Amino acid sequence: MNENDIANLFTELGMKVEKGNAPGVYTQLIISPPLGDGPKVTVIRPSSTSNYFVVTMVIETDEGRLTPSKVRAITTELAKMNVEVYMTPPDKPRLIHIAKIIYAEGANKNDAINAVTLVKNAGIVAFNLLAD
C-alpha cells in the first residue's frame, strides 16, 4: 500500500482528502468528513524510503484544561484503544497527540480504514473526556 492507494481509498469512500505540506515529511494526507468541519485525521509518510505510515490526530486545548487527572484519564482510555498518545509541552500540556502506525508492506484497504477510524474515535474519546 502506498500514499496514492490511501488517497484513492478515502476519496472513493466519499471523504475529503487534501495533500498537506508539513515540513520534514514526504507525504501528508489530511482526511476529513465530506461535509462540515468534522475531525481531521492525518496520514504521514515520513520519508520516501519509509516502510510505514503514521496515522495521527492532534487536539489543541486551552491552557490549564489538561489537569493531571484528565491527563491520566485520557492516557488510560486511549491506551485501552491501542493507540499511542502523548501531550506537549510536557510541563503544561496543551496538545494531545494520538497516533497509530501502519506498516505499508502487506497492508490492505481494511488496515487503512481501521487505523484512520481508530485514531478518529480515539480523538473523540479524548475530546469527550476533556469536556467532563
mmCIF file of N, CA and C in Angstrom:
data_model
loop_
_atom_site.group_PDB
_atom_site.id
_atom_site.type_symbol
_atom_site.label_atom_id
_atom_site.label_comp_id
_atom_site.label_asym_id
_atom_site.label_seq_id
_atom_site.Cartn_x
_atom_site.Cartn_y
_atom_site.Cartn_z
ATOM 1 N N MET A 1 0.852 -1.176 0.000
ATOM 2 C CA MET A 1 0.000 0.000 0.000
ATOM 3 C C MET A 1 0.896 1.237 0.000
ATOM 4 N N ASN A 2 0.528 2.228 -0.810
ATOM 5 C CA ASN A 2 1.280 3.478 -0.833
ATOM 6 C C ASN A 2 0.328 4.654 -0.609
ATOM 7 N N GLU A 3 0.881 5.855 -0.601
ATOM 8 C CA GLU A 3 0.066 7.034 -0.303
ATOM 9 C C GLU A 3 -1.029 7.268 -1.347
ATOM 10 N N ASN A 4 -0.770 6.912 -2.599
ATOM 11 C CA ASN A 4 -1.807 7.059 -3.631
ATOM 12 C C ASN A 4 -2.967 6.103 -3.377
ATOM 13 N N ASP A 5 -2.649 4.882 -2.944
ATOM 14 C CA ASP A 5 -3.699 3.915 -2.604
ATOM 15 C C ASP A 5 -4.580 4.450 -1.475
ATOM 16 N N ILE A 6 -3.942 5.040 -0.472
ATOM 17 C CA ILE A 6 -4.688 5.578 0.672
ATOM 18 C C ILE A 6 -5.562 6.746 0.229
ATOM 19 N N ALA A 7 -4.998 7.666 -0.541
ATOM 20 C CA ALA A 7 -5.769 8.818 -1.026
ATOM 21 C C ALA A 7 -6.955 8.357 -1.872
ATOM 22 N N ASN A 8 -6.717 7.418 -2.772
ATOM 23 C CA ASN A 8 -7.794 6.914 -3.634
ATOM 24 C C ASN A 8 -8.878 6.204 -2.834
ATOM 25 N N LEU A 9 -8.472 5.441 -1.824
ATOM 26 C CA LEU A 9 -9.428 4.715 -0.992
ATOM 27 C C LEU A 9 -10.393 5.673 -0.305
ATOM 28 N N PHE A 10 -9.859 6.686 0.371
ATOM 29 C CA PHE A 10 -10.730 7.582 1.131
ATOM 30 C C PHE A 10 -11.524 8.511 0.221
ATOM 31 N N THR A 11 -10.989 8.816 -0.944
ATOM 32 C CA THR A 11 -11.757 9.570 -1.937
ATOM 33 C C THR A 11 -12.932 8.723 -2.421
ATOM 34 N N GLU A 12 -12.664 7.445 -2.678
ATOM 35 C CA GLU A 12 -13.716 6.514 -3.109
ATOM 36 C C GLU A 12 -14.812 6.391 -2.055
ATOM 37 N N LEU A 13 -14.430 6.487 -0.791
ATOM 38 C CA LEU A 13 -15.392 6.389 0.312
ATOM 39 C C LEU A 13 -16.149 7.699 0.539
ATOM 40 N N GLY A 14 -15.834 8.721 -0.253
ATOM 41 C CA GLY A 14 -16.551 9.988 -0.149
ATOM 42 C C GLY A 14 -15.970 10.961 0.853
ATOM 43 N N MET A 15 -14.804 10.671 1.377
ATOM 44 C CA MET A 15 -14.165 11.569 2.337
ATOM 45 C C MET A 15 -13.417 12.673 1.596
ATOM 46 N N LYS A 16 -13.174 13.780 2.296
ATOM 47 C CA LYS A 16 -12.324 14.836 1.754
ATOM 48 C C LYS A 16 -10.880 14.426 1.992
ATOM 49 N N VAL A 17 -10.066 14.464 0.962
ATOM 50 C CA VAL A 17 -8.649 14.137 1.086
ATOM 51 C C VAL A 17 -7.858 15.301 0.518
ATOM 52 N N GLU A 18 -7.044 15.917 1.379
ATOM 53 C CA GLU A 18 -6.212 17.041 0.957
ATOM 54 C C GLU A 18 -4.756 16.676 1.167
ATOM 55 N N LYS A 19 -3.905 17.145 0.279
ATOM 56 C CA LYS A 19 -2.469 16.948 0.466
ATOM 57 C C LYS A 19 -1.945 18.119 1.280
ATOM 58 N N GLY A 20 -1.284 17.801 2.390
ATOM 59 C CA GLY A 20 -0.681 18.828 3.216
ATOM 60 C C GLY A 20 0.760 19.054 2.799
ATOM 61 N N ASN A 21 1.392 20.006 3.429
ATOM 62 C CA ASN A 21 2.793 20.300 3.121
ATOM 63 C C ASN A 21 3.591 20.562 4.390
ATOM 64 N N ALA A 22 3.436 19.686 5.361
ATOM 65 C CA ALA A 22 4.168 19.840 6.618
ATOM 66 C C ALA A 22 5.661 19.705 6.356
ATOM 67 N N PRO A 23 6.458 20.578 6.944
ATOM 68 C CA PRO A 23 7.903 20.480 6.735
ATOM 69 C C PRO A 23 8.462 19.196 7.341
ATOM 70 N N GLY A 24 9.404 18.597 6.638
ATOM 71 C CA GLY A 24 10.093 17.429 7.172
ATOM 72 C C GLY A 24 9.397 16.102 6.946
ATOM 73 N N VAL A 25 8.290 16.093 6.209
ATOM 74 C CA VAL A 25 7.632 14.824 5.898
ATOM 75 C C VAL A 25 7.506 14.680 4.387
ATOM 76 N N TYR A 26 7.569 13.445 3.928
ATOM 77 C CA TYR A 26 7.497 13.161 2.494
ATOM 78 C C TYR A 26 6.070 13.315 1.974
ATOM 79 N N THR A 27 5.116 12.723 2.687
ATOM 80 C CA THR A 27 3.711 12.785 2.286
ATOM 81 C C THR A 27 2.853 13.099 3.491
ATOM 82 N N GLN A 28 1.872 13.970 3.297
ATOM 83 C CA GLN A 28 0.893 14.272 4.334
ATOM 84 C C GLN A 28 -0.483 14.327 3.671
ATOM 85 N N LEU A 29 -1.359 13.427 4.077
ATOM 86 C CA LEU A 29 -2.739 13.410 3.592
ATOM 87 C C LEU A 29 -3.655 13.755 4.758
ATOM 88 N N ILE A 30 -4.519 14.737 4.561
ATOM 89 C CA ILE A 30 -5.457 15.149 5.601
ATOM 90 C C ILE A 30 -6.833 14.638 5.192
ATOM 91 N N ILE A 31 -7.395 13.760 6.023
ATOM 92 C CA ILE A 31 -8.661 13.095 5.711
ATOM 93 C C ILE A 31 -9.730 13.616 6.664
ATOM 94 N N SER A 32 -10.858 14.048 6.090
ATOM 95 C CA SER A 32 -11.945 14.577 6.913
ATOM 96 C C SER A 32 -13.285 14.222 6.280
ATOM 97 N N PRO A 33 -14.372 14.365 7.051
ATOM 98 C CA PRO A 33 -15.697 14.068 6.504
ATOM 99 C C PRO A 33 -15.999 14.976 5.308
ATOM 100 N N PRO A 34 -16.875 14.512 4.414
ATOM 101 C CA PRO A 34 -17.158 15.285 3.208
ATOM 102 C C PRO A 34 -17.877 16.607 3.467
ATOM 103 N N LEU A 35 -18.631 16.692 4.548
ATOM 104 C CA LEU A 35 -19.375 17.908 4.864
ATOM 105 C C LEU A 35 -19.022 18.393 6.256
ATOM 106 N N GLY A 36 -19.138 19.668 6.466
ATOM 107 C CA GLY A 36 -18.926 20.232 7.787
ATOM 108 C C GLY A 36 -17.463 20.263 8.176
ATOM 109 N N ASP A 37 -17.254 20.517 9.439
ATOM 110 C CA ASP A 37 -15.895 20.647 9.964
ATOM 111 C C ASP A 37 -15.646 19.547 10.989
ATOM 112 N N GLY A 38 -15.769 18.305 10.556
ATOM 113 C CA GLY A 38 -15.582 17.164 11.447
ATOM 114 C C GLY A 38 -14.125 16.914 11.754
ATOM 115 N N PRO A 39 -13.849 15.892 12.550
ATOM 116 C CA PRO A 39 -12.473 15.594 12.943
ATOM 117 C C PRO A 39 -11.596 15.267 11.735
ATOM 118 N N LYS A 40 -10.389 15.808 11.754
ATOM 119 C CA LYS A 40 -9.422 15.563 10.680
ATOM 120 C C LYS A 40 -8.352 14.608 11.176
ATOM 121 N N VAL A 41 -8.084 13.607 10.361
ATOM 122 C CA VAL A 41 -7.030 12.640 10.653
ATOM 123 C C VAL A 41 -5.977 12.800 9.572
ATOM 124 N N THR A 42 -4.722 12.801 9.972
ATOM 125 C CA THR A 42 -3.627 12.980 9.024
ATOM 126 C C THR A 42 -2.854 11.678 8.879
ATOM 127 N N VAL A 43 -2.538 11.330 7.636
ATOM 128 C CA VAL A 43 -1.706 10.165 7.348
ATOM 129 C C VAL A 43 -0.378 10.693 6.825
ATOM 130 N N ILE A 44 0.700 10.323 7.504
ATOM 131 C CA ILE A 44 2.034 10.838 7.177
ATOM 132 C C ILE A 44 2.951 9.692 6.783
ATOM 133 N N ARG A 45 3.693 9.905 5.731
ATOM 134 C CA ARG A 45 4.817 9.029 5.388
ATOM 135 C C ARG A 45 6.054 9.893 5.596
ATOM 136 N N PRO A 46 6.860 9.580 6.612
ATOM 137 C CA PRO A 46 7.966 10.468 6.985
ATOM 138 C C PRO A 46 8.986 10.736 5.876
ATOM 139 N N SER A 47 9.359 9.717 5.117
ATOM 140 C CA SER A 47 10.339 9.913 4.041
ATOM 141 C C SER A 47 9.995 8.987 2.881
ATOM 142 N N SER A 48 10.626 9.206 1.750
ATOM 143 C CA SER A 48 10.338 8.377 0.572
ATOM 144 C C SER A 48 10.757 6.925 0.774
ATOM 145 N N THR A 49 11.646 6.684 1.720
ATOM 146 C CA THR A 49 12.107 5.316 1.981
ATOM 147 C C THR A 49 11.406 4.670 3.180
ATOM 148 N N SER A 50 10.500 5.396 3.819
ATOM 149 C CA SER A 50 9.780 4.850 4.977
ATOM 150 C C SER A 50 8.867 3.717 4.543
ATOM 151 N N ASN A 51 8.877 2.640 5.317
ATOM 152 C CA ASN A 51 8.025 1.483 5.051
ATOM 153 C C ASN A 51 6.757 1.507 5.892
ATOM 154 N N TYR A 52 6.430 2.648 6.441
ATOM 155 C CA TYR A 52 5.269 2.753 7.313
ATOM 156 C C TYR A 52 4.612 4.117 7.155
ATOM 157 N N PHE A 53 3.381 4.188 7.636
ATOM 158 C CA PHE A 53 2.633 5.435 7.693
ATOM 159 C C PHE A 53 2.271 5.695 9.150
ATOM 160 N N VAL A 54 2.217 6.952 9.526
ATOM 161 C CA VAL A 54 1.745 7.352 10.847
ATOM 162 C C VAL A 54 0.369 7.981 10.645
ATOM 163 N N VAL A 55 -0.632 7.386 11.252
ATOM 164 C CA VAL A 55 -1.987 7.933 11.213
ATOM 165 C C VAL A 55 -2.142 8.716 12.505
ATOM 166 N N THR A 56 -2.430 10.003 12.401
ATOM 167 C CA THR A 56 -2.356 10.848 13.587
ATOM 168 C C THR A 56 -3.458 11.900 13.647
ATOM 169 N N MET A 57 -3.679 12.373 14.844
ATOM 170 C CA MET A 57 -4.605 13.472 15.097
ATOM 171 C C MET A 57 -4.032 14.266 16.262
ATOM 172 N N VAL A 58 -4.170 15.576 16.203
ATOM 173 C CA VAL A 58 -3.721 16.437 17.293
ATOM 174 C C VAL A 58 -4.920 17.247 17.766
ATOM 175 N N ILE A 59 -5.133 17.259 19.070
ATOM 176 C CA ILE A 59 -6.217 18.035 19.665
ATOM 177 C C ILE A 59 -5.588 19.153 20.482
ATOM 178 N N GLU A 60 -5.982 20.377 20.175
ATOM 179 C CA GLU A 60 -5.473 21.535 20.910
ATOM 180 C C GLU A 60 -6.474 21.900 21.999
ATOM 181 N N THR A 61 -5.955 22.182 23.194
ATOM 182 C CA THR A 61 -6.821 22.538 24.315
ATOM 183 C C THR A 61 -6.436 23.905 24.848
ATOM 184 N N ASP A 62 -7.310 24.467 25.652
ATOM 185 C CA ASP A 62 -6.996 25.724 26.316
ATOM 186 C C ASP A 62 -5.957 25.467 27.394
ATOM 187 N N GLU A 63 -5.144 26.467 27.654
ATOM 188 C CA GLU A 63 -4.112 26.326 28.680
ATOM 189 C C GLU A 63 -4.759 26.017 30.028
ATOM 190 N N GLY A 64 -4.201 25.049 30.725
ATOM 191 C CA GLY A 64 -4.708 24.663 32.033
ATOM 192 C C GLY A 64 -5.860 23.673 31.983
ATOM 193 N N ARG A 65 -6.365 23.393 30.808
ATOM 194 C CA ARG A 65 -7.505 22.475 30.671
ATOM 195 C C ARG A 65 -7.108 21.027 30.956
ATOM 196 N N LEU A 66 -5.862 20.687 30.620
ATOM 197 C CA LEU A 66 -5.389 19.315 30.836
ATOM 198 C C LEU A 66 -4.827 19.181 32.249
ATOM 199 N N THR A 67 -5.701 18.948 33.192
ATOM 200 C CA THR A 67 -5.284 18.743 34.572
ATOM 201 C C THR A 67 -4.636 17.365 34.690
ATOM 202 N N PRO A 68 -3.852 17.131 35.739
ATOM 203 C CA PRO A 68 -3.239 15.809 35.906
ATOM 204 C C PRO A 68 -4.259 14.665 35.882
ATOM 205 N N SER A 69 -5.433 14.868 36.466
ATOM 206 C CA SER A 69 -6.434 13.791 36.464
ATOM 207 C C SER A 69 -6.991 13.556 35.058
ATOM 208 N N LYS A 70 -7.149 14.609 34.269
ATOM 209 C CA LYS A 70 -7.626 14.431 32.890
ATOM 210 C C LYS A 70 -6.553 13.785 32.023
ATOM 211 N N VAL A 71 -5.300 14.147 32.240
ATOM 212 C CA VAL A 71 -4.201 13.504 31.502
ATOM 213 C C VAL A 71 -4.206 12.010 31.792
ATOM 214 N N ARG A 72 -4.355 11.650 33.072
ATOM 215 C CA ARG A 72 -4.410 10.239 33.466
ATOM 216 C C ARG A 72 -5.592 9.533 32.807
ATOM 217 N N ALA A 73 -6.754 10.148 32.859
ATOM 218 C CA ALA A 73 -7.959 9.530 32.287
ATOM 219 C C ALA A 73 -7.816 9.343 30.776
ATOM 220 N N ILE A 74 -7.313 10.359 30.096
ATOM 221 C CA ILE A 74 -7.164 10.278 28.636
ATOM 222 C C ILE A 74 -6.133 9.227 28.260
ATOM 223 N N THR A 75 -4.966 9.251 28.902
ATOM 224 C CA THR A 75 -3.930 8.277 28.539
ATOM 225 C C THR A 75 -4.378 6.851 28.854
ATOM 226 N N THR A 76 -5.113 6.659 29.943
ATOM 227 C CA THR A 76 -5.607 5.326 30.292
ATOM 228 C C THR A 76 -6.612 4.827 29.259
ATOM 229 N N GLU A 77 -7.585 5.656 28.913
ATOM 230 C CA GLU A 77 -8.613 5.233 27.949
ATOM 231 C C GLU A 77 -8.027 5.002 26.561
ATOM 232 N N LEU A 78 -7.110 5.861 26.133
ATOM 233 C CA LEU A 78 -6.544 5.698 24.794
ATOM 234 C C LEU A 78 -5.579 4.516 24.738
ATOM 235 N N ALA A 79 -4.909 4.216 25.842
ATOM 236 C CA ALA A 79 -4.059 3.018 25.880
ATOM 237 C C ALA A 79 -4.920 1.765 25.701
ATOM 238 N N LYS A 80 -6.110 1.766 26.277
ATOM 239 C CA LYS A 80 -7.032 0.636 26.104
ATOM 240 C C LYS A 80 -7.436 0.467 24.641
ATOM 241 N N MET A 81 -7.411 1.567 23.888
ATOM 242 C CA MET A 81 -7.786 1.528 22.469
ATOM 243 C C MET A 81 -6.604 1.127 21.582
ATOM 244 N N ASN A 82 -5.435 0.952 22.186
ATOM 245 C CA ASN A 82 -4.231 0.540 21.463
ATOM 246 C C ASN A 82 -3.748 1.598 20.470
ATOM 247 N N VAL A 83 -3.723 2.855 20.934
ATOM 248 C CA VAL A 83 -3.124 3.936 20.154
ATOM 249 C C VAL A 83 -2.032 4.583 21.000
ATOM 250 N N GLU A 84 -1.092 5.221 20.322
ATOM 251 C CA GLU A 84 -0.057 5.982 21.016
ATOM 252 C C GLU A 84 -0.649 7.331 21.400
ATOM 253 N N VAL A 85 -0.295 7.827 22.573
ATOM 254 C CA VAL A 85 -0.774 9.142 22.989
ATOM 255 C C VAL A 85 0.300 9.818 23.826
ATOM 256 N N TYR A 86 0.499 11.097 23.560
ATOM 257 C CA TYR A 86 1.371 11.904 24.408
ATOM 258 C C TYR A 86 0.913 13.348 24.348
ATOM 259 N N MET A 87 1.339 14.120 25.330
ATOM 260 C CA MET A 87 0.918 15.515 25.456
ATOM 261 C C MET A 87 2.138 16.426 25.362
ATOM 262 N N THR A 88 1.948 17.589 24.759
ATOM 263 C CA THR A 88 3.018 18.591 24.694
ATOM 264 C C THR A 88 2.435 19.970 24.980
ATOM 265 N N PRO A 89 3.249 20.882 25.490
ATOM 266 C CA PRO A 89 4.562 20.629 26.086
ATOM 267 C C PRO A 89 4.407 19.851 27.388
ATOM 268 N N PRO A 90 5.448 19.144 27.792
ATOM 269 C CA PRO A 90 5.318 18.252 28.948
ATOM 270 C C PRO A 90 4.966 18.958 30.260
ATOM 271 N N ASP A 91 5.467 20.176 30.451
ATOM 272 C CA ASP A 91 5.237 20.855 31.733
ATOM 273 C C ASP A 91 3.809 21.388 31.872
ATOM 274 N N LYS A 92 3.242 21.941 30.804
ATOM 275 C CA LYS A 92 1.859 22.435 30.810
ATOM 276 C C LYS A 92 1.197 22.003 29.505
ATOM 277 N N PRO A 93 0.706 20.769 29.456
ATOM 278 C CA PRO A 93 0.191 20.232 28.194
ATOM 279 C C PRO A 93 -0.945 21.063 27.598
ATOM 280 N N ARG A 94 -0.848 21.304 26.290
ATOM 281 C CA ARG A 94 -1.910 21.984 25.536
ATOM 282 C C ARG A 94 -2.325 21.183 24.311
ATOM 283 N N LEU A 95 -1.462 20.253 23.892
ATOM 284 C CA LEU A 95 -1.745 19.457 22.701
ATOM 285 C C LEU A 95 -1.772 17.974 23.055
ATOM 286 N N ILE A 96 -2.789 17.284 22.555
ATOM 287 C CA ILE A 96 -2.884 15.835 22.712
ATOM 288 C C ILE A 96 -2.566 15.227 21.347
ATOM 289 N N HIS A 97 -1.517 14.427 21.289
ATOM 290 C CA HIS A 97 -1.103 13.767 20.050
ATOM 291 C C HIS A 97 -1.536 12.306 20.124
ATOM 292 N N ILE A 98 -2.286 11.868 19.122
ATOM 293 C CA ILE A 98 -2.772 10.492 19.055
ATOM 294 C C ILE A 98 -2.237 9.892 17.763
ATOM 295 N N ALA A 99 -1.728 8.656 17.812
ATOM 296 C CA ALA A 99 -1.153 8.065 16.597
ATOM 297 C C ALA A 99 -1.304 6.551 16.573
ATOM 298 N N LYS A 100 -1.316 6.031 15.362
ATOM 299 C CA LYS A 100 -1.296 4.593 15.099
ATOM 300 C C LYS A 100 -0.403 4.385 13.887
ATOM 301 N N ILE A 101 0.433 3.363 13.925
ATOM 302 C CA ILE A 101 1.361 3.062 12.833
ATOM 303 C C ILE A 101 0.755 1.981 11.936
ATOM 304 N N ILE A 102 0.901 2.163 10.627
ATOM 305 C CA ILE A 102 0.556 1.115 9.657
ATOM 306 C C ILE A 102 1.841 0.761 8.928
ATOM 307 N N TYR A 103 2.224 -0.495 8.976
ATOM 308 C CA TYR A 103 3.370 -0.949 8.195
ATOM 309 C C TYR A 103 2.880 -1.142 6.766
ATOM 310 N N ALA A 104 3.500 -0.477 5.805
ATOM 311 C CA ALA A 104 2.998 -0.421 4.423
ATOM 312 C C ALA A 104 2.997 -1.778 3.724
ATOM 313 N N GLU A 105 4.058 -2.539 3.910
ATOM 314 C CA GLU A 105 4.157 -3.827 3.219
ATOM 315 C C GLU A 105 3.096 -4.779 3.751
ATOM 316 N N GLY A 106 2.258 -5.264 2.881
ATOM 317 C CA GLY A 106 1.216 -6.195 3.282
ATOM 318 C C GLY A 106 -0.051 -5.533 3.793
ATOM 319 N N ALA A 107 -0.035 -4.205 3.956
ATOM 320 C CA ALA A 107 -1.235 -3.519 4.423
ATOM 321 C C ALA A 107 -2.283 -3.519 3.316
ATOM 322 N N ASN A 108 -3.545 -3.570 3.729
ATOM 323 C CA ASN A 108 -4.626 -3.545 2.748
ATOM 324 C C ASN A 108 -5.592 -2.410 3.069
ATOM 325 N N LYS A 109 -6.635 -2.300 2.289
ATOM 326 C CA LYS A 109 -7.601 -1.214 2.465
ATOM 327 C C LYS A 109 -8.238 -1.245 3.849
ATOM 328 N N ASN A 110 -8.559 -2.437 4.334
ATOM 329 C CA ASN A 110 -9.167 -2.532 5.662
ATOM 330 C C ASN A 110 -8.221 -2.050 6.752
ATOM 331 N N ASP A 111 -6.922 -2.319 6.616
ATOM 332 C CA ASP A 111 -5.945 -1.829 7.596
ATOM 333 C C ASP A 111 -5.966 -0.305 7.649
ATOM 334 N N ALA A 112 -6.008 0.324 6.480
ATOM 335 C CA ALA A 112 -6.028 1.790 6.424
ATOM 336 C C ALA A 112 -7.323 2.340 7.012
ATOM 337 N N ILE A 113 -8.453 1.752 6.629
ATOM 338 C CA ILE A 113 -9.743 2.203 7.165
ATOM 339 C C ILE A 113 -9.772 2.036 8.677
ATOM 340 N N ASN A 114 -9.329 0.886 9.175
ATOM 341 C CA ASN A 114 -9.344 0.630 10.618
ATOM 342 C C ASN A 114 -8.456 1.599 11.377
ATOM 343 N N ALA A 115 -7.267 1.895 10.859
ATOM 344 C CA ALA A 115 -6.349 2.801 11.554
ATOM 345 C C ALA A 115 -6.898 4.225 11.586
ATOM 346 N N VAL A 116 -7.419 4.700 10.464
ATOM 347 C CA VAL A 116 -7.973 6.059 10.424
ATOM 348 C C VAL A 116 -9.192 6.158 11.341
ATOM 349 N N THR A 117 -10.062 5.163 11.308
ATOM 350 C CA THR A 117 -11.248 5.166 12.168
ATOM 351 C C THR A 117 -10.856 5.091 13.639
ATOM 352 N N LEU A 118 -9.877 4.259 13.964
ATOM 353 C CA LEU A 118 -9.417 4.124 15.345
ATOM 354 C C LEU A 118 -8.876 5.446 15.881
ATOM 355 N N VAL A 119 -8.039 6.115 15.109
ATOM 356 C CA VAL A 119 -7.463 7.391 15.558
ATOM 357 C C VAL A 119 -8.563 8.446 15.697
ATOM 358 N N LYS A 120 -9.478 8.490 14.741
ATOM 359 C CA LYS A 120 -10.596 9.448 14.828
ATOM 360 C C LYS A 120 -11.420 9.184 16.087
ATOM 361 N N ASN A 121 -11.754 7.925 16.337
ATOM 362 C CA ASN A 121 -12.547 7.585 17.520
ATOM 363 C C ASN A 121 -11.791 7.876 18.812
ATOM 364 N N ALA A 122 -10.487 7.634 18.819
ATOM 365 C CA ALA A 122 -9.673 7.961 19.997
ATOM 366 C C ALA A 122 -9.696 9.464 20.245
ATOM 367 N N GLY A 123 -9.663 10.237 19.178
ATOM 368 C CA GLY A 123 -9.755 11.691 19.316
ATOM 369 C C GLY A 123 -11.086 12.119 19.900
ATOM 370 N N ILE A 124 -12.152 11.468 19.475
ATOM 371 C CA ILE A 124 -13.480 11.780 20.014
ATOM 372 C C ILE A 124 -13.551 11.421 21.496
ATOM 373 N N VAL A 125 -12.979 10.274 21.876
ATOM 374 C CA VAL A 125 -12.938 9.887 23.295
ATOM 375 C C VAL A 125 -12.165 10.933 24.100
ATOM 376 N N ALA A 126 -10.997 11.336 23.607
ATOM 377 C CA ALA A 126 -10.187 12.342 24.313
ATOM 378 C C ALA A 126 -10.952 13.654 24.441
ATOM 379 N N PHE A 127 -11.588 14.085 23.370
ATOM 380 C CA PHE A 127 -12.354 15.329 23.387
ATOM 381 C C PHE A 127 -13.472 15.262 24.423
ATOM 382 N N ASN A 128 -14.183 14.127 24.468
ATOM 383 C CA ASN A 128 -15.272 13.979 25.436
ATOM 384 C C ASN A 128 -14.763 13.921 26.870
ATOM 385 N N LEU A 129 -13.603 13.318 27.088
ATOM 386 C CA LEU A 129 -13.030 13.297 28.439
ATOM 387 C C LEU A 129 -12.601 14.697 28.871
ATOM 388 N N LEU A 130 -12.198 15.518 27.924
ATOM 389 C CA LEU A 130 -11.853 16.907 28.244
ATOM 390 C C LEU A 130 -13.077 17.686 28.703
ATOM 391 N N ALA A 131 -14.228 17.351 28.144
ATOM 392 C CA ALA A 131 -15.458 18.091 28.433
ATOM 393 C C ALA A 131 -16.003 17.802 29.828
ATOM 394 N N ASP A 132 -15.584 16.693 30.430
ATOM 395 C CA ASP A 132 -16.088 16.337 31.771
ATOM 396 C C ASP A 132 -15.638 17.331 32.810
#
